């Protein structure tokens, strides 16, 4: 069973990376972004990292489905064309990490 779940995670990551690359090449024409934060990519990164790191907080969906969806969303941002998505990914990791630390330390 765990091998099937890992395969699901890997497929989700690969499909999200491909979709993120295709969408970013259609959206952005410049080869590199300087200081711009894409709101859609930021939302995808925050939600994706939150679902991966804090899947226990979403109680009405099994954790492997929550993690699979989270991996798909965060890989869309990680898979964007070079120079895009790095700030959004960093912000997503920070927000999800703070929630995870609060959840494990306080609760």
Short mmCIF file of N, CA and C in Angstrom, two decimals:
data_model
loop_
_atom_site.label_atom_id
_atom_site.label_comp_id
_atom_site.label_asym_id
_atom_site.label_seq_id
_atom_site.Cartn_x
_atom_site.Cartn_y
_atom_site.Cartn_z
N UNK A 1 0.82 -1.20 0.00
CA UNK A 1 0.00 0.00 0.00
C UNK A 1 0.86 1.26 0.00
N UNK A 2 1.95 1.26 0.78
CA UNK A 2 2.77 2.46 0.84
C UNK A 2 3.49 2.72 -0.49
N UNK A 3 3.82 1.67 -1.21
CA UNK A 3 4.46 1.87 -2.51
C UNK A 3 3.51 2.54 -3.49
N UNK A 4 2.25 2.20 -3.42
CA UNK A 4 1.24 2.81 -4.28
C UNK A 4 1.07 4.29 -3.92
N UNK A 5 1.10 4.59 -2.65
CA UNK A 5 0.97 5.98 -2.23
C UNK A 5 2.17 6.80 -2.68
N UNK A 6 3.38 6.24 -2.57
CA UNK A 6 4.57 6.94 -3.03
C UNK A 6 4.52 7.17 -4.54
N UNK A 7 4.02 6.19 -5.27
CA UNK A 7 3.86 6.35 -6.70
C UNK A 7 2.87 7.47 -7.02
N UNK A 8 1.82 7.55 -6.23
CA UNK A 8 0.84 8.63 -6.40
C UNK A 8 1.48 9.99 -6.14
N UNK A 9 2.33 10.10 -5.13
CA UNK A 9 3.04 11.35 -4.83
C UNK A 9 3.96 11.74 -5.99
N UNK A 10 4.69 10.76 -6.51
CA UNK A 10 5.63 11.03 -7.59
C UNK A 10 4.89 11.45 -8.86
N UNK A 11 3.82 10.76 -9.20
CA UNK A 11 3.04 11.14 -10.38
C UNK A 11 2.43 12.52 -10.22
N UNK A 12 1.96 12.83 -9.03
CA UNK A 12 1.40 14.14 -8.76
C UNK A 12 2.45 15.23 -8.93
N UNK A 13 3.67 14.97 -8.44
CA UNK A 13 4.74 15.95 -8.57
C UNK A 13 5.14 16.16 -10.03
N UNK A 14 5.26 15.08 -10.78
CA UNK A 14 5.65 15.19 -12.18
C UNK A 14 4.58 15.92 -12.99
N UNK A 15 3.32 15.55 -12.80
CA UNK A 15 2.24 16.22 -13.54
C UNK A 15 2.13 17.69 -13.16
N UNK A 16 2.28 18.02 -11.89
CA UNK A 16 2.24 19.41 -11.46
C UNK A 16 3.40 20.22 -12.02
N UNK A 17 4.58 19.63 -12.07
CA UNK A 17 5.75 20.33 -12.63
C UNK A 17 5.57 20.60 -14.11
N UNK A 18 5.07 19.63 -14.84
CA UNK A 18 4.85 19.83 -16.27
C UNK A 18 3.79 20.89 -16.51
N UNK A 19 2.70 20.80 -15.78
CA UNK A 19 1.63 21.79 -15.94
C UNK A 19 2.10 23.19 -15.54
N UNK A 20 2.87 23.30 -14.46
CA UNK A 20 3.40 24.60 -14.05
C UNK A 20 4.34 25.19 -15.08
N UNK A 21 5.17 24.35 -15.71
CA UNK A 21 6.09 24.83 -16.74
C UNK A 21 5.33 25.32 -17.96
N UNK A 22 4.35 24.55 -18.40
CA UNK A 22 3.56 24.95 -19.57
C UNK A 22 2.80 26.25 -19.30
N UNK A 23 2.16 26.34 -18.15
CA UNK A 23 1.39 27.55 -17.83
C UNK A 23 2.29 28.77 -17.67
N UNK A 24 3.45 28.61 -17.08
CA UNK A 24 4.33 29.76 -16.88
C UNK A 24 4.93 30.23 -18.20
N UNK A 25 5.21 29.33 -19.14
CA UNK A 25 5.71 29.77 -20.43
C UNK A 25 4.62 30.49 -21.23
N UNK A 26 3.38 30.12 -21.02
CA UNK A 26 2.28 30.83 -21.69
C UNK A 26 2.03 32.19 -21.05
N UNK A 27 2.20 32.27 -19.73
CA UNK A 27 1.87 33.51 -19.02
C UNK A 27 2.99 34.54 -19.10
N UNK A 28 4.23 34.10 -18.96
CA UNK A 28 5.37 35.02 -18.90
C UNK A 28 6.17 34.96 -20.19
N UNK A 29 6.43 36.11 -20.75
CA UNK A 29 7.23 36.17 -21.97
C UNK A 29 8.67 36.56 -21.67
N UNK A 30 8.91 37.26 -20.57
CA UNK A 30 10.26 37.67 -20.20
C UNK A 30 11.04 36.47 -19.66
N UNK A 31 12.34 36.41 -19.93
CA UNK A 31 13.11 35.25 -19.48
C UNK A 31 13.35 35.18 -17.98
N UNK A 32 13.23 36.30 -17.28
CA UNK A 32 13.53 36.29 -15.86
C UNK A 32 12.72 37.37 -15.16
N UNK A 33 12.19 37.09 -13.98
CA UNK A 33 11.41 38.06 -13.21
C UNK A 33 12.26 38.65 -12.11
N UNK A 34 12.17 39.94 -11.97
CA UNK A 34 12.91 40.61 -10.90
C UNK A 34 11.93 41.24 -9.92
N UNK A 35 11.86 40.69 -8.73
CA UNK A 35 11.08 41.28 -7.66
C UNK A 35 9.57 41.24 -7.83
N UNK A 36 9.07 40.48 -8.76
CA UNK A 36 7.63 40.40 -8.95
C UNK A 36 7.10 39.15 -8.25
N UNK A 37 5.97 39.31 -7.55
CA UNK A 37 5.33 38.17 -6.91
C UNK A 37 4.00 37.94 -7.58
N UNK A 38 3.82 36.74 -8.11
CA UNK A 38 2.57 36.35 -8.75
C UNK A 38 1.61 35.89 -7.66
N UNK A 39 0.44 36.51 -7.61
CA UNK A 39 -0.53 36.21 -6.55
C UNK A 39 -1.06 34.78 -6.67
N UNK A 40 -1.32 34.35 -7.88
CA UNK A 40 -1.85 32.98 -8.08
C UNK A 40 -0.81 31.95 -7.65
N UNK A 41 0.44 32.16 -8.04
CA UNK A 41 1.50 31.23 -7.64
C UNK A 41 1.71 31.26 -6.13
N UNK A 42 1.56 32.43 -5.52
CA UNK A 42 1.70 32.53 -4.08
C UNK A 42 0.60 31.74 -3.36
N UNK A 43 -0.62 31.85 -3.84
CA UNK A 43 -1.72 31.10 -3.24
C UNK A 43 -1.50 29.60 -3.42
N UNK A 44 -1.07 29.19 -4.61
CA UNK A 44 -0.80 27.77 -4.85
C UNK A 44 0.30 27.25 -3.93
N UNK A 45 1.35 28.04 -3.75
CA UNK A 45 2.47 27.62 -2.90
C UNK A 45 2.05 27.52 -1.44
N UNK A 46 1.32 28.51 -0.96
CA UNK A 46 0.90 28.50 0.45
C UNK A 46 -0.04 27.33 0.72
N UNK A 47 -1.02 27.15 -0.15
CA UNK A 47 -1.98 26.06 0.04
C UNK A 47 -1.28 24.70 -0.11
N UNK A 48 -0.41 24.58 -1.09
CA UNK A 48 0.30 23.32 -1.30
C UNK A 48 1.19 22.94 -0.14
N UNK A 49 2.02 23.87 0.32
CA UNK A 49 2.90 23.57 1.45
C UNK A 49 2.11 23.34 2.72
N UNK A 50 1.00 24.08 2.89
CA UNK A 50 0.16 23.86 4.06
C UNK A 50 -0.43 22.45 4.05
N UNK A 51 -0.90 22.00 2.88
CA UNK A 51 -1.51 20.67 2.80
C UNK A 51 -0.48 19.57 2.98
N UNK A 52 0.76 19.80 2.55
CA UNK A 52 1.79 18.78 2.72
C UNK A 52 2.27 18.71 4.17
N UNK A 53 2.58 19.86 4.75
CA UNK A 53 3.13 19.85 6.11
C UNK A 53 2.07 19.69 7.20
N UNK A 54 0.86 20.14 6.93
CA UNK A 54 -0.18 20.13 7.95
C UNK A 54 -1.40 19.33 7.51
N UNK A 55 -1.17 18.20 6.90
CA UNK A 55 -2.28 17.38 6.40
C UNK A 55 -3.13 16.82 7.53
N UNK A 56 -2.60 16.77 8.72
CA UNK A 56 -3.34 16.26 9.88
C UNK A 56 -4.48 17.21 10.25
N UNK A 57 -4.33 18.50 9.96
CA UNK A 57 -5.35 19.47 10.32
C UNK A 57 -6.59 19.37 9.44
N UNK A 58 -6.46 18.80 8.25
CA UNK A 58 -7.61 18.60 7.37
C UNK A 58 -8.17 17.23 7.70
N UNK A 59 -9.17 17.19 8.56
CA UNK A 59 -9.63 15.92 9.12
C UNK A 59 -10.65 15.20 8.26
N UNK A 60 -11.32 15.88 7.35
CA UNK A 60 -12.40 15.26 6.58
C UNK A 60 -11.90 14.59 5.30
N UNK A 61 -10.60 14.67 5.01
CA UNK A 61 -10.00 14.03 3.84
C UNK A 61 -8.85 13.16 4.34
N UNK A 62 -8.69 11.95 3.81
CA UNK A 62 -7.54 11.12 4.23
C UNK A 62 -6.22 11.83 3.94
N UNK A 63 -5.22 11.57 4.77
CA UNK A 63 -3.96 12.31 4.67
C UNK A 63 -3.23 12.07 3.35
N UNK A 64 -3.31 10.86 2.80
CA UNK A 64 -2.59 10.62 1.55
C UNK A 64 -3.21 11.40 0.39
N UNK A 65 -4.49 11.64 0.43
CA UNK A 65 -5.12 12.46 -0.62
C UNK A 65 -4.76 13.92 -0.42
N UNK A 66 -4.74 14.39 0.81
CA UNK A 66 -4.36 15.76 1.10
C UNK A 66 -2.92 16.03 0.68
N UNK A 67 -2.03 15.12 1.00
CA UNK A 67 -0.62 15.28 0.62
C UNK A 67 -0.46 15.23 -0.89
N UNK A 68 -1.21 14.36 -1.57
CA UNK A 68 -1.12 14.28 -3.03
C UNK A 68 -1.56 15.59 -3.68
N UNK A 69 -2.65 16.16 -3.21
CA UNK A 69 -3.11 17.44 -3.75
C UNK A 69 -2.11 18.54 -3.44
N UNK A 70 -1.57 18.54 -2.23
CA UNK A 70 -0.58 19.53 -1.86
C UNK A 70 0.69 19.44 -2.69
N UNK A 71 1.16 18.23 -2.94
CA UNK A 71 2.35 18.03 -3.77
C UNK A 71 2.08 18.53 -5.19
N UNK A 72 0.90 18.27 -5.71
CA UNK A 72 0.55 18.75 -7.04
C UNK A 72 0.59 20.28 -7.09
N UNK A 73 0.00 20.94 -6.10
CA UNK A 73 -0.07 22.40 -6.10
C UNK A 73 1.32 23.02 -5.93
N UNK A 74 2.11 22.50 -5.01
CA UNK A 74 3.42 23.11 -4.82
C UNK A 74 4.37 22.79 -5.96
N UNK A 75 4.19 21.67 -6.62
CA UNK A 75 5.05 21.36 -7.77
C UNK A 75 4.71 22.22 -8.98
N UNK A 76 3.48 22.74 -9.03
CA UNK A 76 3.16 23.69 -10.10
C UNK A 76 3.99 24.96 -9.95
N UNK A 77 4.22 25.38 -8.73
CA UNK A 77 5.03 26.57 -8.50
C UNK A 77 6.51 26.25 -8.64
N UNK A 78 6.93 25.11 -8.14
CA UNK A 78 8.33 24.72 -8.27
C UNK A 78 8.72 24.44 -9.72
N UNK A 79 7.76 24.03 -10.53
CA UNK A 79 8.04 23.68 -11.91
C UNK A 79 7.94 24.83 -12.88
N UNK A 80 7.73 26.04 -12.39
CA UNK A 80 7.63 27.19 -13.29
C UNK A 80 8.96 27.43 -13.98
N UNK A 81 8.92 28.20 -15.06
CA UNK A 81 10.15 28.44 -15.81
C UNK A 81 11.19 29.10 -14.92
N UNK A 82 12.47 28.97 -15.26
CA UNK A 82 13.54 29.46 -14.40
C UNK A 82 13.40 30.95 -14.09
N UNK A 83 13.56 31.28 -12.83
CA UNK A 83 13.46 32.66 -12.38
C UNK A 83 12.11 33.02 -11.82
N UNK A 84 11.13 32.16 -11.97
CA UNK A 84 9.78 32.42 -11.49
C UNK A 84 9.43 31.41 -10.40
N UNK A 85 8.67 31.85 -9.42
CA UNK A 85 8.15 30.96 -8.40
C UNK A 85 9.03 30.75 -7.19
N UNK A 86 10.24 31.28 -7.20
CA UNK A 86 11.13 31.04 -6.06
C UNK A 86 10.69 31.82 -4.83
N UNK A 87 10.30 33.08 -5.00
CA UNK A 87 9.83 33.87 -3.85
C UNK A 87 8.53 33.31 -3.30
N UNK A 88 7.64 32.90 -4.18
CA UNK A 88 6.36 32.35 -3.74
C UNK A 88 6.56 31.05 -2.97
N UNK A 89 7.49 30.22 -3.44
CA UNK A 89 7.80 28.97 -2.75
C UNK A 89 8.38 29.23 -1.36
N UNK A 90 9.27 30.20 -1.28
CA UNK A 90 9.88 30.54 0.01
C UNK A 90 8.82 31.04 0.99
N UNK A 91 7.94 31.90 0.55
CA UNK A 91 6.88 32.42 1.41
C UNK A 91 5.94 31.29 1.85
N UNK A 92 5.61 30.38 0.93
CA UNK A 92 4.75 29.25 1.25
C UNK A 92 5.37 28.34 2.29
N UNK A 93 6.68 28.08 2.16
CA UNK A 93 7.37 27.23 3.14
C UNK A 93 7.38 27.90 4.51
N UNK A 94 7.63 29.19 4.54
CA UNK A 94 7.68 29.92 5.81
C UNK A 94 6.32 29.88 6.51
N UNK A 95 5.24 30.18 5.78
CA UNK A 95 3.90 30.21 6.39
C UNK A 95 3.50 28.82 6.88
N UNK A 96 3.68 27.81 6.04
CA UNK A 96 3.32 26.44 6.44
C UNK A 96 4.21 25.95 7.58
N UNK A 97 5.48 26.33 7.56
CA UNK A 97 6.38 25.94 8.64
C UNK A 97 6.01 26.56 9.97
N UNK A 98 5.60 27.82 9.95
CA UNK A 98 5.18 28.47 11.19
C UNK A 98 3.94 27.80 11.75
N UNK A 99 2.98 27.48 10.88
CA UNK A 99 1.78 26.78 11.34
C UNK A 99 2.14 25.40 11.89
N UNK A 100 3.06 24.71 11.23
CA UNK A 100 3.47 23.40 11.70
C UNK A 100 4.15 23.48 13.07
N UNK A 101 5.02 24.49 13.25
CA UNK A 101 5.69 24.65 14.54
C UNK A 101 4.69 24.99 15.62
N UNK A 102 3.75 25.88 15.33
CA UNK A 102 2.72 26.22 16.30
C UNK A 102 1.89 24.99 16.65
N UNK A 103 1.56 24.20 15.64
CA UNK A 103 0.74 23.00 15.88
C UNK A 103 1.48 21.97 16.73
N UNK A 104 2.76 21.77 16.48
CA UNK A 104 3.48 20.73 17.22
C UNK A 104 3.93 21.20 18.59
N UNK A 105 4.27 22.45 18.75
CA UNK A 105 4.78 22.94 20.02
C UNK A 105 3.65 23.29 20.98
N UNK A 106 2.68 24.05 20.49
CA UNK A 106 1.62 24.52 21.37
C UNK A 106 0.55 23.46 21.59
N UNK A 107 0.14 22.80 20.53
CA UNK A 107 -0.91 21.80 20.67
C UNK A 107 -0.27 20.49 20.96
#
